[in-house]
């Protein structure tokens, strides 16, 4: 992990910041202990408890002051050493500050006081301090440090040539998945889909405790790994098969890996073993409770590369990278955080299994048809807490009493969920009909054991109800008797002594005492023993009061410890149900997603798509789910789309013949809606395959193996690539990976270079997609010359976004209709943008001259019309070179 020294910080500006240059024997005892801990975790920023503050020293203090914008000061470190940099934060806010540091890619170690400082002070020694938490970006479990509606993944990688293994887990929910594949580009795309908070990677470098913050580079990292993630570089040893395999078997108490499907996936097993070792290393004081790893393959799901996910704005928008305005924002009507996380996963991994897709559609259909059932489910779901993360904290031994009460409150709703699902027919609802009765019993036990509103801290008492433990009840009874005796003592002693102003008091330093004013001191009984003399009063104690004091103070500690022990036993008992609760929580999360999708479908007028075999794409009156939601009702103009020629499927009796084009050339002016049309086709296909209803009047859709979108481009300054190079890279990726089962959505190919070059590239790309790949493609362009392709290739059709031309302006109708545009409207778009009139008039003059003399215009109009053999050879046409 990384040395926390900012590279730009001059060392001489912070004297004594580098502890390695100091004589440790001359440091104070506390500073020596600080460095003992620091050397165990050189990769992390160390927070060291000192009184009511957590303090950081040396270079850590400099880094934390810089990153958190805090005041940096100094502290004495020894007479001969002088002062060293110091930055402190209040102890109650240490996790809030740690969360900010974790977001910046740092690891944080919390070294807390593990004994009462007063005890150490009496013995005249340093208070004991031990590491209580090691926090890294991928190992968080606290709700206040996590995003409730997004998974927090820790990933581990092993790469061998072109082959790779991947393991990732969310320790806050217990999810644990592994996969293995070939092709490093697929690894890149899988990491971009997961967006892990931390990635473990084994290296051969001698420094095996190095963390790279997002954006940092290191020679040990292969080029295929995106630099936008936080990487923890680890030793090769725990990632070796000899260590990893036994660790996985032991962790999950298995005799063979066959049962979890990874016996023949050595790279994924190695990655899983390295991940488990890292959790052992960082979660020293907590048990990590993970589910048995589930194996998956990339081919099980529709593939979306990072650029396509970005262009389609599935989880965030392109403009400002926010949730608002994304597809997830438009569809998320879930009522629980675990439902929202499941919806995100479904959107990023659409299915390729017709049976699985139809099962989700069936459930949505049942919710749409039965409005009351949907309302009843939604009302119940709102009363269920985040079962996944509550169970995760129980399994990790970090759950507090409030967590157990929330878990019990949620489990108590299961019988009502089962009753609602009793008459249901869809498979997802049937999964809730027979929920384990054992969960009702454990919920009842929690409610009967823990008070309804328990304190957050577990060792302060007030957790356990009366009647739970006979020994605890007896201790409470004795403590109550002693407290009542103390309460009655003042009245009794006033009557016995005749001193009306006598008082009974208590403070931490002297304990219980009897106070008498100095003027009445001579009236003190003989059994009063003087304890303290003050200016205006004398304080006394009696043998019986001293005895009661010892019993009361001891009883309080014993009571708190007894309650804590009972709670820990109860938490351990609940932990035995972890796997059962997680299975139920997955079922509830799925129902939450489908119930929310039904709500959206009902409100927005979505239809159920008919999923068919073959290559057909037929969408009647399709709409963009996000744009429609952002516009006033009725403003969005729906459009139809039909793609996918029958090809060689006539022998299959299950497939009805159809003959739509494979490729559509879509022309129209800027701002007319071409890009929106492209995106809505992609989003509708994606929504259908993830199991949702879609924004259309009707639709018949076949499965796509991949969706490619290239809509808009920007310079990639980090790699020195221009807009055009980014565009060409994306286009090359599409042409090299698309199949005839893919959906390809292209916008403005070739516009980033000279007109002749751009048109040539656009023509050849469109031609290749139509003839060689035969992917279902919509090719939006301003090169209306490409409309001639439809006269050459049978599986190409022309469509245009229509406009209404008026004498002094054009009106965008946003309607897609057959036919190709015969001109562009770029100058009109410039006029609408506010270009000066003189510039617009001159542009029109220049355009008329270019149209009259352009070789492209002349060649396309003459040569293509003369083509009679329908050849697609560019050498035969040669129109871009000769123009004859």
PDB file of C-alpha atoms in Angstrom, residues 285-287 393-401 404 442 445-446 449-450 457-459 463-464 468 472 559-576:
ATOM      1  CA  UNK A 285     -10.870  -8.861  15.462  1.00  0.00           C
ATOM      2  CA  UNK A 286     -13.948  -9.742  13.405  1.00  0.00           C
ATOM      3  CA  UNK A 287     -15.128 -12.964  11.836  1.00  0.00           C
ATOM      4  CA  UNK A 393     -22.888  -7.690  10.542  1.00  0.00           C
ATOM      5  CA  UNK A 394     -24.305 -10.565  12.579  1.00  0.00           C
ATOM      6  CA  UNK A 395     -22.042 -13.004  10.776  1.00  0.00           C
ATOM      7  CA  UNK A 396     -19.053 -10.669  11.188  1.00  0.00           C
ATOM      8  CA  UNK A 397     -19.740 -10.254  14.940  1.00  0.00           C
ATOM      9  CA  UNK A 398     -20.107  -6.487  14.532  1.00  0.00           C
ATOM     10  CA  UNK A 399     -23.900  -6.242  14.946  1.00  0.00           C
ATOM     11  CA  UNK A 400     -25.123  -4.200  17.906  1.00  0.00           C
ATOM     12  CA  UNK A 401     -28.399  -4.556  19.789  1.00  0.00           C
ATOM     13  CA  UNK A 404     -30.647  -7.430  16.116  1.00  0.00           C
ATOM     14  CA  UNK A 442     -35.427 -16.573  16.291  1.00  0.00           C
ATOM     15  CA  UNK A 445     -36.390 -14.826  20.828  1.00  0.00           C
ATOM     16  CA  UNK A 446     -34.655 -11.571  19.928  1.00  0.00           C
ATOM     17  CA  UNK A 449     -34.472 -10.897  24.986  1.00  0.00           C
ATOM     18  CA  UNK A 450     -33.561  -7.353  23.939  1.00  0.00           C
ATOM     19  CA  UNK A 457     -22.943   0.738  22.903  1.00  0.00           C
ATOM     20  CA  UNK A 458     -22.973  -2.855  24.028  1.00  0.00           C
ATOM     21  CA  UNK A 459     -21.027  -2.539  27.300  1.00  0.00           C
ATOM     22  CA  UNK A 463     -29.788  -4.189  26.689  1.00  0.00           C
ATOM     23  CA  UNK A 464     -31.506  -7.252  28.126  1.00  0.00           C
ATOM     24  CA  UNK A 468     -34.304 -13.625  30.299  1.00  0.00           C
ATOM     25  CA  UNK A 472     -29.021 -11.394  35.787  1.00  0.00           C
ATOM     26  CA  UNK A 559     -24.291  -6.266  35.397  1.00  0.00           C
ATOM     27  CA  UNK A 560     -22.978  -4.638  32.223  1.00  0.00           C
ATOM     28  CA  UNK A 561     -20.662  -7.581  31.588  1.00  0.00           C
ATOM     29  CA  UNK A 562     -23.455 -10.087  32.232  1.00  0.00           C
ATOM     30  CA  UNK A 563     -25.743  -8.297  29.764  1.00  0.00           C
ATOM     31  CA  UNK A 564     -22.947  -8.173  27.200  1.00  0.00           C
ATOM     32  CA  UNK A 565     -22.276 -11.913  27.593  1.00  0.00           C
ATOM     33  CA  UNK A 566     -25.967 -12.708  27.120  1.00  0.00           C
ATOM     34  CA  UNK A 567     -26.070 -10.510  24.030  1.00  0.00           C
ATOM     35  CA  UNK A 568     -22.976 -12.158  22.515  1.00  0.00           C
ATOM     36  CA  UNK A 569     -24.496 -15.617  23.045  1.00  0.00           C
ATOM     37  CA  UNK A 570     -27.714 -14.473  21.399  1.00  0.00           C
ATOM     38  CA  UNK A 571     -25.835 -12.939  18.460  1.00  0.00           C
ATOM     39  CA  UNK A 572     -23.902 -16.178  17.977  1.00  0.00           C
ATOM     40  CA  UNK A 573     -27.175 -18.118  17.972  1.00  0.00           C
ATOM     41  CA  UNK A 574     -28.630 -15.774  15.343  1.00  0.00           C
ATOM     42  CA  UNK A 575     -25.445 -16.178  13.264  1.00  0.00           C
ATOM     43  CA  UNK A 576     -26.289 -19.861  12.819  1.00  0.00           C
TER      44      UNK A 576
END
